[in-house]
Short mmCIF file of C-alpha atoms in Angstrom, two decimals:
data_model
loop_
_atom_site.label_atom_id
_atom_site.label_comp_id
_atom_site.label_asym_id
_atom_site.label_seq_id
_atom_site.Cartn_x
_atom_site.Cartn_y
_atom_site.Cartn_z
CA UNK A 1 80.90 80.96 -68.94
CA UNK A 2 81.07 77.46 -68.56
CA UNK A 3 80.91 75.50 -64.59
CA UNK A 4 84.21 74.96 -65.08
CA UNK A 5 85.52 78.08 -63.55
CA UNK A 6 86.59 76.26 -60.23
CA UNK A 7 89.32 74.10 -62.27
CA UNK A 8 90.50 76.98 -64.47
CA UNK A 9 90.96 79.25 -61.56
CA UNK A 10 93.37 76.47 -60.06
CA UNK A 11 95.28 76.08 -63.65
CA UNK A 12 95.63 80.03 -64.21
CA UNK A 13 97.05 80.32 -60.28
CA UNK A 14 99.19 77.62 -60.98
CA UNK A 15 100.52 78.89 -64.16
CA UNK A 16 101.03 82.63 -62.31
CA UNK A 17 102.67 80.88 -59.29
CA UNK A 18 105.22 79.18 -61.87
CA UNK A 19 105.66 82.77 -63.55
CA UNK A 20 106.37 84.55 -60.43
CA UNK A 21 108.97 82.34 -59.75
CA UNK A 22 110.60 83.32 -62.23
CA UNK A 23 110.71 86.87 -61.43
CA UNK A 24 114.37 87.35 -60.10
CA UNK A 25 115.09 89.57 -57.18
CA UNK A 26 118.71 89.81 -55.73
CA UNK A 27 119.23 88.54 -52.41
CA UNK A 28 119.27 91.58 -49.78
CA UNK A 29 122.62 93.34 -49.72
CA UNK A 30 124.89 91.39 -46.56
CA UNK A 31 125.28 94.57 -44.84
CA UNK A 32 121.83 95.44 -44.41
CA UNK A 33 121.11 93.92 -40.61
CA UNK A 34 124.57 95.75 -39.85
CA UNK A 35 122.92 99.04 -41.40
CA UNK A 36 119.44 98.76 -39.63
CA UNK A 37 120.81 97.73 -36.32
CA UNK A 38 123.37 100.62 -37.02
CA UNK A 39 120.17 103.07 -37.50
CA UNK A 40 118.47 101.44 -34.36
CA UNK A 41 121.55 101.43 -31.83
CA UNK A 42 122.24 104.28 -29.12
CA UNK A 43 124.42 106.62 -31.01
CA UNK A 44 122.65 107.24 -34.01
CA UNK A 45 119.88 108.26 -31.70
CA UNK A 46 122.23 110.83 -30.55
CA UNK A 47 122.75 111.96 -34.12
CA UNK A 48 119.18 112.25 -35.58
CA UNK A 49 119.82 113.98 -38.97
CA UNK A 50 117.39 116.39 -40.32
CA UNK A 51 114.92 115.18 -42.86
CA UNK A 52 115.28 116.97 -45.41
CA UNK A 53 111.96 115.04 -47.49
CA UNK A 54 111.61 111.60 -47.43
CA UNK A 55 112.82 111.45 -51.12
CA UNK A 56 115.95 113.29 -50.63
CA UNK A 57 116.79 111.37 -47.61
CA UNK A 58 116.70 108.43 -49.17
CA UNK A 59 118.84 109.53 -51.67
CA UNK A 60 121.58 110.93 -49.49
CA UNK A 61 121.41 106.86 -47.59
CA UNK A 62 121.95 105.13 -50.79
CA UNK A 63 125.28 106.99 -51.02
CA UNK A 64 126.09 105.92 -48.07
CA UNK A 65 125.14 102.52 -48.56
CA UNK A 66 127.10 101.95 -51.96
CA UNK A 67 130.16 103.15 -50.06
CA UNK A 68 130.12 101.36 -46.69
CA UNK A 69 131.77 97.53 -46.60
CA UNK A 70 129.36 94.75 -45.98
CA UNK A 71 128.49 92.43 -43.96
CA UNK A 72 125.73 91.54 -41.77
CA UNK A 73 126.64 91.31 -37.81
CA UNK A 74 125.25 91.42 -34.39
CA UNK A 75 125.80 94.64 -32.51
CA UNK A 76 125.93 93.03 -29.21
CA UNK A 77 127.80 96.59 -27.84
CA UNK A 78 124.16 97.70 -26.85
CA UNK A 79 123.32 95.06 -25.18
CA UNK A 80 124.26 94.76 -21.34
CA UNK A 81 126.51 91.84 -20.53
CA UNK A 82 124.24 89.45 -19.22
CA UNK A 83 121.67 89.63 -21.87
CA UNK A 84 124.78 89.68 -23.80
CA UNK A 85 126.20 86.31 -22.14
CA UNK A 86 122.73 84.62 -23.03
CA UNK A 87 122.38 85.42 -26.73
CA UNK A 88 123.75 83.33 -29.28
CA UNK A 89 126.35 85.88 -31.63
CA UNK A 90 126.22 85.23 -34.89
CA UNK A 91 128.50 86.70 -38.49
CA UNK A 92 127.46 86.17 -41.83
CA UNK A 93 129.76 86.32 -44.77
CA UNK A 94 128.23 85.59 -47.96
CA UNK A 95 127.30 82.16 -47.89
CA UNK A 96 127.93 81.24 -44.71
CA UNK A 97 126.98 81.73 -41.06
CA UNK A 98 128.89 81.70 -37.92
CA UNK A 99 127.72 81.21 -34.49
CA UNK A 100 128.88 81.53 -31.04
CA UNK A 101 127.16 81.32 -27.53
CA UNK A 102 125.77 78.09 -26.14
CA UNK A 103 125.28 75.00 -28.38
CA UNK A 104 122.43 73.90 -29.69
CA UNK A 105 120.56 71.49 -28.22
CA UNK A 106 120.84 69.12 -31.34
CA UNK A 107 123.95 67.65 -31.83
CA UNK A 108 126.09 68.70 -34.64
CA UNK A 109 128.50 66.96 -36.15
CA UNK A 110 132.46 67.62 -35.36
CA UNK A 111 134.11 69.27 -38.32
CA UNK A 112 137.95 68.39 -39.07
CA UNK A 113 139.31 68.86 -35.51
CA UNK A 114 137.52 65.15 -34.78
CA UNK A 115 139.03 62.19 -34.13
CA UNK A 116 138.04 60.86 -38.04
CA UNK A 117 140.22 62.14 -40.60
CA UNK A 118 137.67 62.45 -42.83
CA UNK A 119 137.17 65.78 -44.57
CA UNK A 120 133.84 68.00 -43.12
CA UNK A 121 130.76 66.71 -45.18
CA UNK A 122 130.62 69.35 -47.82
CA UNK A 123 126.79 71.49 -47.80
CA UNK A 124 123.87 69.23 -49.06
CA UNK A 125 123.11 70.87 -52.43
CA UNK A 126 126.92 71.11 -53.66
CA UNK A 127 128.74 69.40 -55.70
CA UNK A 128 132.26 68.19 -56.43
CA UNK A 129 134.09 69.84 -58.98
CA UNK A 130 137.49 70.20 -60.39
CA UNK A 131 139.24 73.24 -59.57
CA UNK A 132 138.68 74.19 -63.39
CA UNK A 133 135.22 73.43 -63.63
CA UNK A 134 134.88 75.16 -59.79
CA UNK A 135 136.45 78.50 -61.22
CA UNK A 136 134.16 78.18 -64.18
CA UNK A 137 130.66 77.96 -62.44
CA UNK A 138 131.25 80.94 -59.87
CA UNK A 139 131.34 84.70 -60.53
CA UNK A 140 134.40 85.61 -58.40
CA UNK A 141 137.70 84.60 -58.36
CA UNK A 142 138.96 81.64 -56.93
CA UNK A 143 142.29 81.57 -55.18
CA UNK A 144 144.81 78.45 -54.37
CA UNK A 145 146.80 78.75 -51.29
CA UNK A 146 150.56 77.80 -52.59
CA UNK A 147 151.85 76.87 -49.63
CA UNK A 148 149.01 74.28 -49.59
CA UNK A 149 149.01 72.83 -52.69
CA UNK A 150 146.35 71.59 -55.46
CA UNK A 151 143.27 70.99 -53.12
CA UNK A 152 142.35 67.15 -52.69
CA UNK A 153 138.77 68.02 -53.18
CA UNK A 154 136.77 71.52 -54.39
CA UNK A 155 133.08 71.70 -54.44
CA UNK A 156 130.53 74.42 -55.06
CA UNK A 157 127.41 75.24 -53.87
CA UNK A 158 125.12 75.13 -56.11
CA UNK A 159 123.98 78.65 -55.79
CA UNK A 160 127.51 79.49 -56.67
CA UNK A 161 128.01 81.55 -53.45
CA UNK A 162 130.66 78.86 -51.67
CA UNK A 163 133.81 77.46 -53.12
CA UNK A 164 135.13 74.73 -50.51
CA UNK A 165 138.55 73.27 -50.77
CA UNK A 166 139.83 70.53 -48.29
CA UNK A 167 143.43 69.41 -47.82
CA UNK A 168 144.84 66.41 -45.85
CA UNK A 169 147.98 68.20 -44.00
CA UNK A 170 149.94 65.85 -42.19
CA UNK A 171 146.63 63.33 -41.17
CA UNK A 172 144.50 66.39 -40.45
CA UNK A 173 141.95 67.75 -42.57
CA UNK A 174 142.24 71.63 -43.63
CA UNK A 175 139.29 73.51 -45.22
CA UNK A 176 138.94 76.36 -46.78
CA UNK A 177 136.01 78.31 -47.89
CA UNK A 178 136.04 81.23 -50.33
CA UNK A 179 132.73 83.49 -50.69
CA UNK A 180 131.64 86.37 -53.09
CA UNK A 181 131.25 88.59 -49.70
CA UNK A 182 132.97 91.31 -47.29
CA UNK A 183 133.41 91.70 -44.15
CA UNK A 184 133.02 95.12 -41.99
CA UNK A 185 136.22 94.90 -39.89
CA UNK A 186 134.60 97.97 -37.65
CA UNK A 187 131.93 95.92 -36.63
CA UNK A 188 133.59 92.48 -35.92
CA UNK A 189 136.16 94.15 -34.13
CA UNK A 190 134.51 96.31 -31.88
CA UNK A 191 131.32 93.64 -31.08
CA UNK A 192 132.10 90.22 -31.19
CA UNK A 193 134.22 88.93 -28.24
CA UNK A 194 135.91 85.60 -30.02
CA UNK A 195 137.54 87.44 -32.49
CA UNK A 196 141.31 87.89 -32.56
CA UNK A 197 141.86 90.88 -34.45
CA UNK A 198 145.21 89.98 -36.75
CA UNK A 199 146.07 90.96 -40.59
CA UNK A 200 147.24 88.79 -43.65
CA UNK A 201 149.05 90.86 -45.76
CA UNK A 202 148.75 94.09 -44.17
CA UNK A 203 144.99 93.81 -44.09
CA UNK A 204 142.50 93.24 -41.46
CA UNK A 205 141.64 89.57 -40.42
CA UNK A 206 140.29 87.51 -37.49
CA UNK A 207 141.00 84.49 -35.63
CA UNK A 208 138.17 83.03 -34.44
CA UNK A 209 140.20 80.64 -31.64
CA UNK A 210 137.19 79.06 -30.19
CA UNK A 211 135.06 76.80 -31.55
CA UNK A 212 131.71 77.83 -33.70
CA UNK A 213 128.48 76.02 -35.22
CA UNK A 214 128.91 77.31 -39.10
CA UNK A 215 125.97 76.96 -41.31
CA UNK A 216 125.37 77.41 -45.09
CA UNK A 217 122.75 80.03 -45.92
CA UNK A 218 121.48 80.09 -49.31
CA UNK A 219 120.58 82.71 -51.51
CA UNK A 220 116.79 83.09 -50.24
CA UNK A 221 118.44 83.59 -46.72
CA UNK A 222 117.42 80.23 -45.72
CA UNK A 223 119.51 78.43 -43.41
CA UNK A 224 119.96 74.88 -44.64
CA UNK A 225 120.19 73.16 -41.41
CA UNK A 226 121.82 69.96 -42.10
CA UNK A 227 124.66 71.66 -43.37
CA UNK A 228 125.24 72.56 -39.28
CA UNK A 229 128.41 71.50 -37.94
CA UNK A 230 130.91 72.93 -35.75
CA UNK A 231 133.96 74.54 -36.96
CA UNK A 232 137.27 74.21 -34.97
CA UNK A 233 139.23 77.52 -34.99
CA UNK A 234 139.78 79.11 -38.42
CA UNK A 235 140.90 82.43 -39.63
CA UNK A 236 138.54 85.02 -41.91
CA UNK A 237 140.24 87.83 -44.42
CA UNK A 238 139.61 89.08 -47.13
CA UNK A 239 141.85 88.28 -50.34
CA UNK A 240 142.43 90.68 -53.28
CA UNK A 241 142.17 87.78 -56.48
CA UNK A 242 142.12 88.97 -59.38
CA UNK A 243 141.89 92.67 -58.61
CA UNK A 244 138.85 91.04 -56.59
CA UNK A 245 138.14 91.09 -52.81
CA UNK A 246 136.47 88.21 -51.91
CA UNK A 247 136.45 86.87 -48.24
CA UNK A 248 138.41 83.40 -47.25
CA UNK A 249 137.77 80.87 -44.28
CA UNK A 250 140.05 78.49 -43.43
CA UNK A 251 139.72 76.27 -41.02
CA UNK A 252 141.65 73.48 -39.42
CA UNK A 253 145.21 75.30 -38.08
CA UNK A 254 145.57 74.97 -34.88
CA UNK A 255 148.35 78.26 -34.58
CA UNK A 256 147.53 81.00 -35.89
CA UNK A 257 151.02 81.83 -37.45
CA UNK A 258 150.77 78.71 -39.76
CA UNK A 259 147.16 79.66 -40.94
CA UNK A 260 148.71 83.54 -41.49
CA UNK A 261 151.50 82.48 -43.68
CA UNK A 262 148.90 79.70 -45.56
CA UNK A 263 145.83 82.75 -46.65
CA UNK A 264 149.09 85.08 -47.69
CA UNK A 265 149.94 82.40 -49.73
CA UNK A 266 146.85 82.58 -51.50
CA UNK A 267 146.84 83.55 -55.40
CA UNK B 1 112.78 80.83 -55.00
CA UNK B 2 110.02 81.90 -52.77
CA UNK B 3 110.85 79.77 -49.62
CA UNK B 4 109.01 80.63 -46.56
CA UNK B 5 110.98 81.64 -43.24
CA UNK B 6 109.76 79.27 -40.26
CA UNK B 7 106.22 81.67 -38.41
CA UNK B 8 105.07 80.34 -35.52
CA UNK B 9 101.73 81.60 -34.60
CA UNK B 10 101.32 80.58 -31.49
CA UNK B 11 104.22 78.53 -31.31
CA UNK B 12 106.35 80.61 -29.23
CA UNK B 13 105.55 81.97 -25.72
CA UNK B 14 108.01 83.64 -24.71
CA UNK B 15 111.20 81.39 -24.57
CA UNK B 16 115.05 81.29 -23.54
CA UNK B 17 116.81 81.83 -26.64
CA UNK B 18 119.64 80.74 -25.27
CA UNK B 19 118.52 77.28 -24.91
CA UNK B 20 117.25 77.02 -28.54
CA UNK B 21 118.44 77.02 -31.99
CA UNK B 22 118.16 80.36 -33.41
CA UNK B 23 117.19 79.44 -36.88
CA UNK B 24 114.52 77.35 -35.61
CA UNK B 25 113.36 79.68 -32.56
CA UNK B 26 109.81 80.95 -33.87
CA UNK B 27 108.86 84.61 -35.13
CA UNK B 28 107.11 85.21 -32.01
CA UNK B 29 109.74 83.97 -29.36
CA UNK B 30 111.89 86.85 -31.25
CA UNK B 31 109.64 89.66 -31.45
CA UNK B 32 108.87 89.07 -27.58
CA UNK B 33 112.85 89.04 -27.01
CA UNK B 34 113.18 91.99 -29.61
CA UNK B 35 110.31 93.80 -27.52
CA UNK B 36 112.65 93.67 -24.36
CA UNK B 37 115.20 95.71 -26.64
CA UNK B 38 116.81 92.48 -27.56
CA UNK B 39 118.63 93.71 -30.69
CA UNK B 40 120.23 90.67 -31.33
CA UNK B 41 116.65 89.39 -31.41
CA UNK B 42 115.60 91.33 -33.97
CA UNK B 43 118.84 91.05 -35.93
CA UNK B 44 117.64 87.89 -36.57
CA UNK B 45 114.48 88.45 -37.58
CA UNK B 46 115.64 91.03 -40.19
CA UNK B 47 117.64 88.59 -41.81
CA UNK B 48 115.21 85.74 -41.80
CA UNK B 49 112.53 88.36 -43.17
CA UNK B 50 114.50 90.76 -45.54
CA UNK B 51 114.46 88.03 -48.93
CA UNK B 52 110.51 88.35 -48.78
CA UNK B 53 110.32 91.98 -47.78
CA UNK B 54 112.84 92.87 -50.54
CA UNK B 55 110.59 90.62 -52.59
CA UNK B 56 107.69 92.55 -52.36
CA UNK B 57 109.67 96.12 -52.80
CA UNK B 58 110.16 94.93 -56.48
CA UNK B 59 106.89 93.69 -57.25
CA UNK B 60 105.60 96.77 -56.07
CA UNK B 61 107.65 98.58 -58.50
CA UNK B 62 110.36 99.83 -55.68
CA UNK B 63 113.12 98.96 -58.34
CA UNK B 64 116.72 100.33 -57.78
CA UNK B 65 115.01 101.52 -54.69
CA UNK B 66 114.38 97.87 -52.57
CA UNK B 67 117.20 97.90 -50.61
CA UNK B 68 116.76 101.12 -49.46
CA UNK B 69 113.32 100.66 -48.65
CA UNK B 70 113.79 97.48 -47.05
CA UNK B 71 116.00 98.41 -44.72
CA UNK B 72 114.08 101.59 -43.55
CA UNK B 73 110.93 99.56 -43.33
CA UNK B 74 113.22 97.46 -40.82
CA UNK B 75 114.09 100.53 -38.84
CA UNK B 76 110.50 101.80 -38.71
CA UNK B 77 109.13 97.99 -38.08
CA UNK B 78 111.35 98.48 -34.49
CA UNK B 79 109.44 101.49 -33.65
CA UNK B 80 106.60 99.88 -34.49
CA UNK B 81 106.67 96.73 -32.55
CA UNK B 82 105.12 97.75 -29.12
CA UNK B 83 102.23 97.95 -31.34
CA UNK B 84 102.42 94.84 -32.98
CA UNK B 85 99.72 92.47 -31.38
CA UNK B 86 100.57 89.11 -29.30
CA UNK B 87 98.43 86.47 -32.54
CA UNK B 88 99.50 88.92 -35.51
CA UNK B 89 102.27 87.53 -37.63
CA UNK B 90 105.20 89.21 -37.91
CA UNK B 91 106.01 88.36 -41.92
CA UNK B 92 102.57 89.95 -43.20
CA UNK B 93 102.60 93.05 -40.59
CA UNK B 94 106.04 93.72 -41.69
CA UNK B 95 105.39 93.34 -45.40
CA UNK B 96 102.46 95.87 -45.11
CA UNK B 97 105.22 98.19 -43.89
CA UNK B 98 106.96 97.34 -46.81
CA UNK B 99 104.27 98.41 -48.87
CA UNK B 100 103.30 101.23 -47.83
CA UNK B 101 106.85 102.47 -47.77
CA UNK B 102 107.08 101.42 -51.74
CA UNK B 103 104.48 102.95 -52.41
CA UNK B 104 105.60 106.45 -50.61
CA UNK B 105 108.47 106.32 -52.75
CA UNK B 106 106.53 105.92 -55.68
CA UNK B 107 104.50 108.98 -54.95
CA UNK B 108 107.81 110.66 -54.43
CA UNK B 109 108.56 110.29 -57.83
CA UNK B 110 105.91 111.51 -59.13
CA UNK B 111 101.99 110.37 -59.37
CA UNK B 112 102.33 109.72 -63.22
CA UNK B 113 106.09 108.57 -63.45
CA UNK B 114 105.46 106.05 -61.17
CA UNK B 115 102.40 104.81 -62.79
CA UNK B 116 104.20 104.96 -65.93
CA UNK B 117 107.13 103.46 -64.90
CA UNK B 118 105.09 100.31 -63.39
CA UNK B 119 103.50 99.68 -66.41
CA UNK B 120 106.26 99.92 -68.91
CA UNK B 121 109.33 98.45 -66.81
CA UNK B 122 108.67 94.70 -66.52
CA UNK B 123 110.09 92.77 -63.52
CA UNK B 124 113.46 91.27 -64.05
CA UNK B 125 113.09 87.48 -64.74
CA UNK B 126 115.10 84.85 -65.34
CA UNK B 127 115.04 82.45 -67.81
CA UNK B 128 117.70 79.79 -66.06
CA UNK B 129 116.17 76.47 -65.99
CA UNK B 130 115.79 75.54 -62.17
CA UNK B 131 115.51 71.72 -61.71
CA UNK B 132 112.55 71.74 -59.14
CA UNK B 133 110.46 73.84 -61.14
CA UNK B 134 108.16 73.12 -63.68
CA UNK B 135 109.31 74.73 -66.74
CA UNK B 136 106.82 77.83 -67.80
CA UNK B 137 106.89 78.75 -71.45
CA UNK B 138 108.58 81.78 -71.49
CA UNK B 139 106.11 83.70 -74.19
CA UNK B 140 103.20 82.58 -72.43
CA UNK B 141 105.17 83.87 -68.55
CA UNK B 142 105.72 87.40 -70.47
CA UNK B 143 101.99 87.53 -71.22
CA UNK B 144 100.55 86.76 -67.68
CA UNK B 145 103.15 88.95 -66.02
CA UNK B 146 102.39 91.61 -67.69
CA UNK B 147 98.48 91.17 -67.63
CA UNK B 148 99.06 91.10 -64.21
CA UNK B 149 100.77 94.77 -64.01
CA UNK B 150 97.51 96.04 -65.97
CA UNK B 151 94.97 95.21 -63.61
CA UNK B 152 93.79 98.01 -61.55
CA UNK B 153 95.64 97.75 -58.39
CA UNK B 154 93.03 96.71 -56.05
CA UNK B 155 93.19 93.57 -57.91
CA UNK B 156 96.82 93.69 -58.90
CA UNK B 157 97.41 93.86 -54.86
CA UNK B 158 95.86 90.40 -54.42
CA UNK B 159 97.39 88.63 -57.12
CA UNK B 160 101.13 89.95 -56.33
CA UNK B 161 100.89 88.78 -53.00
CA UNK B 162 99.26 85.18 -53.35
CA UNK B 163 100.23 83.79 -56.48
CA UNK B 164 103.73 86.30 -57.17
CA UNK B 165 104.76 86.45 -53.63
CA UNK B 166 103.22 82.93 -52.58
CA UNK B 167 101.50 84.87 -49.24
CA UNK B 168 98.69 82.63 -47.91
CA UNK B 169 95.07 83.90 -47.87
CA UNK B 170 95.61 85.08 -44.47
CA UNK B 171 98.68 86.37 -44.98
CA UNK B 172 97.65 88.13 -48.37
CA UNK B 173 94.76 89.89 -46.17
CA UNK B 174 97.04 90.82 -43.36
CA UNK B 175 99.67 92.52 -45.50
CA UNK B 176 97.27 94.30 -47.53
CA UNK B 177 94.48 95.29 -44.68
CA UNK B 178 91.48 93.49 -46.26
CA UNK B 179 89.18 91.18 -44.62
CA UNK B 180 89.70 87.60 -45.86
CA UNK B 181 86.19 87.55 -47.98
CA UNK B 182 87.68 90.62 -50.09
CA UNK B 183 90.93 88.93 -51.05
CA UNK B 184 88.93 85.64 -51.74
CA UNK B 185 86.50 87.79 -54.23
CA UNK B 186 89.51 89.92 -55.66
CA UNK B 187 91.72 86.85 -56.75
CA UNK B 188 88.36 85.42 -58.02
CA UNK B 189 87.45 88.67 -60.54
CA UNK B 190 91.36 89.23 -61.17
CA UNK B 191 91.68 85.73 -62.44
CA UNK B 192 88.50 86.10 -64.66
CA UNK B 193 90.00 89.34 -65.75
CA UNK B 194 93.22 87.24 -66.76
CA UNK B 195 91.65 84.56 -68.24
CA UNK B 196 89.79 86.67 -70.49
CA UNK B 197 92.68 88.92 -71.95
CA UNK B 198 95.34 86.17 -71.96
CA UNK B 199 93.14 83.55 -72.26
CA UNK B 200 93.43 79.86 -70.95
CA UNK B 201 96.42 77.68 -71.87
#
C-alpha cells in the first residue's frame, strides 16, 4: 500500500457519490402528508385498529393507499382557529404549491392580474416549447382549452411535471397550468377556507377567489423559490384527457362562470 | 438528485411562523411549533423531509415497501418528538427512524429472503444523462454499486449514508447511532475494501 491512500480515498468517494446519484428513487407519493396527518389527527385516534403484526398491517395500508386519491394538504380542521388564523395553508398538486395566510415578508412578484400585460415569468428551469414538442416531452396528456384557442406560449418544466400555457384574452394575460397530479376533493373541501367548492363537468373543482403565493416544487420536493409569485384567483379540476385525469390550473378569470365554461372546454 | 432540505441547527428559536416564509423557516422553528401540536407545522416538515427519508427506504432495500414505510416512520416520528432533543437535527433523527423501520420490514420477510433479496435485486438506476452531473461510466457505476451491497453491513451502513445518500459525517453518525470516530474508521476500511475488489479507476 502505497502513501497515496489519502487521494484515492477522495477519487473512490467521488466516483460512489456520482454512482449514487444515479440510483433513481420516485418522488414520495403526493398524498402522503394528507395520509400521515390523516393517521395523526383526532379521529383516527378514536379508531385505533387492531394490529394484527406489523407485516400484515402494513399490507392491509398499502391497499388502502393504492385506492385513496392524492394529494398532499394541510388538515387545518384540528387546529383551533387562532392557531389556525396564524398558520400559513398550503395545497400541493403535482408540481406546484399553493399558499394562503399572510404574505411573505419578501416581495413577490404580481402574476397576470398586474398592471403589465406581460405573461407570469414562466419557472426558472423550463423551457419554451411548441405545443407539439410540449406534448412530446411529458408523460400525461396535454389538453387545449377550445374556447381559448392555440396557446400564445407553452413551456415545460424541465422535470416534465408542469405544462404552462398563457393566453392574451382581451389585454389580460390567462394561464394555465396542467400537472401529472390529483387532488383529494374530501380534504380541500372540508379544510381549507378559500376554496369555493364548484364542478366542471359534473366533477368536483375549486375556486380559489382570493389571491395566493404559488410556487414550483420540483421533483426532489424542493421548493424553487424564485419561481414565487402570487397568483390572482384561478380555478383547480381535474380533467379526464385522454382517458387520463390529470389536474388543471387556470388562472387569470376574474368570474368564475367564464373560467367554468373555459376548463369544460378543455380536450 | 440528492438536494438537501434547508436544517438549521441552531438557527431557529422558537419563531412566529406566521411572519416567515415557510419554505425558508428552519427545521427547528417547526419541530418547536409541531411540539405545540402544530400539525400544520409538521405537515411541512414531512414534505420537506419525505424525498430523503424515502431515499434511504430504498437503499436499505425497503423496495415496493418505501412509501409505506415512510409514511409510518412519519406517524411514529410525531410520537416521538417530545423526545427529540433541543441541538439534535431533525433530518438524521428522523432517518434513523427510517431505518430501523426498513429494516423491521425486512425481518418481516424473512431473515434469509431479505438478505437474499438485498444482494441479488440491484437499486433502480437511471441511465438519463443529467446536465449538472458528471457523467459516470455506466459499467464501472454497476461494479461499485454492487460492491457496495456486498460489504458487511456495518460498513455498508456508512457508505449508503455518506457517499449514496450524501449525509454529512455528523449526520451519517446521527442516523446510524455511532460516534463520529467509528463512521470516520468505517468509510476508511469500506473504501479499502472497495478499492481492492473493484479496484481504482
Amino acid at each position: 500500500m502505497t502513501e497515496r491512500e489519502p487521494v484515492d480515498d477522495t477519487n473512490l468517494a467521488a466516483e460512489l457519490v456520482r454512482a449514487g446519484r444515479t440510483v433513481l428513487v420516485e418522488p414520495p407519493a403526493d398524498d402522503l402528508v394528507a395520509n400521515v396527518l390523516t393517521a395523526l389527527g383526532p379521529a383516527s385516534r378514536r379508531r385505533r385498529r387492531p394490529i394484527l403484526g406489523w407485516w400484515s398491517w402494513l399490507r392491509a395500508r398499502r391497499r388502502r393507499l393504492v385506492v385513496a386519491m392524492m394529494v398532499a394538504v394541510l388538515l387545518v380542521a384540528a387546529l383551533t382557529p387562532p392557531v389556525r388564523a396564524a398558520v400559513a395553508e398550503w395545497l400541493q398538486i403535482g408540481g406546484v404549491l399553493i399558499r394562503t395566510g399572510p404574505p411573505p415578508a419578501t416581495t413577490l412578484s404580481p402574476g397576470p392580474r398586474a398592471e403589465s400585460s406581460a405573461y407570469p415569468a414562466p419557472p426558472v428551469g423550463s423551457r419554451e416549447l411548441t405545443l407539439d414538442e410540449a406534448r412530446a416531452a411529458v408523460d400525461f396528456p396535454v389538453g387545449v382549452p377550445n374556447a381559448l384557442g392555440a396557446p400564445d406560449r407553452v413551456t415545460v418544466t424541465t422535470d416534465g411535471r408542469v405544462v404552462g400555457m398563457d393566453w392574451m384574452v382581451d389585454g389580460r394575460p390567462v394561464h394555465l397550468d396542467q400537472f401529472d397530479g390529483t387532488v383529494s376533493w374530501v380534504f380541500l373541501k372540508q379544510n381549507w377556507s378559500i376554496v369555493t367548492p364548484t364542478d366542471v363537468d359534473g366533477a368536483d373543482a375549486a375556486w380559489l377567489a382570493e389571491p395566493h403565493e404559488i410556487v414550483y416544487v420540483d421533483r426532489s420536493g424542493v421548493e424553487r423559490r424564485e419561481t414565487a409569485r402570487l397568483s390572482s384567483p384561478c380555478l383547480i379540476w381535474q380533467p379526464l384527457v385522454a382517458d387520463r385525469r390529470t389536474t388543471a390550473r387556470l388562472e387569470g378569470i376574474a368570474e368564475l362562470v367564464t373560467a367554468r365554461s373555459i376548463a369544460e372546454s378543455l380536450r | 438528485m440528492n438536494l438537501r432540505a434547508s436544517g438549521g441547527v441552531g438557527r431557529g428559536e422558537r419563531s412566529d411562523v406566521s411572519n416567515q416564509d415557510i419554505g425558508e423557516t428552519p427545521d427547528t422553528s417547526l419541530v418547536a411549533t409541531a411540539l405545540g401540536g402544530d400539525l400544520a407545522a409538521y405537515g411541512h416538515l414531512v414534505r420537506r423531509h419525505a424525498p430523503m427519508a424515502k431515499r434511504l427506504a430504498v437503499v436499505w432495500g425497503a423496495g415496493d415497501d418505501a412509501e409505506d414505510v415512510v409514511q409510518e416512520a412519519f406517524v411514529r416520528a410525531w410520537s416521538a418528538l417530545p423526545r427529540f432533543r433541543p441541538g439534535e437535527e431533525f433530518r438524521p433523527w428522523l432517518l434513523a427512524i427510517v431505518r430501523n423501520l426498513t429494516r423491521n420490514s425486512l425481518r418481516a420477510r424473512g431473515r434469509r429472503a431479505a438478505r437474499e433479496t438485498f444482494a441479488a435485486t440491484a437499486w433502480p438506476v437511471t441511465d438519463v444523462a443529467d446536465a449538472e452531473q458528471e457523467a459516470i461510466d455506466a459499467v464501472r457505476r454497476d461494479q461499485l454499486l454492487a460492491g457496495v451491497r456486498r460489504l458487511p453491513e456495518g460498513l455498508r451502513e456508512v457508505v449508503a449514508c455518506r457517499y449514496l445518500l450524501e449525509l454529512s459525517e455528523a449526520e451519517t453518525a446521527a442516523a446510524l447511532g455511532l460516534p463520529t470516530g467509528t463512521v470516520k474508521s468505517r468509510l476508511h476500511r469500506a473504501l479499502g475494501r472497495l478499492r481492492t475488489e473493484v479496484g481504482d479507476d
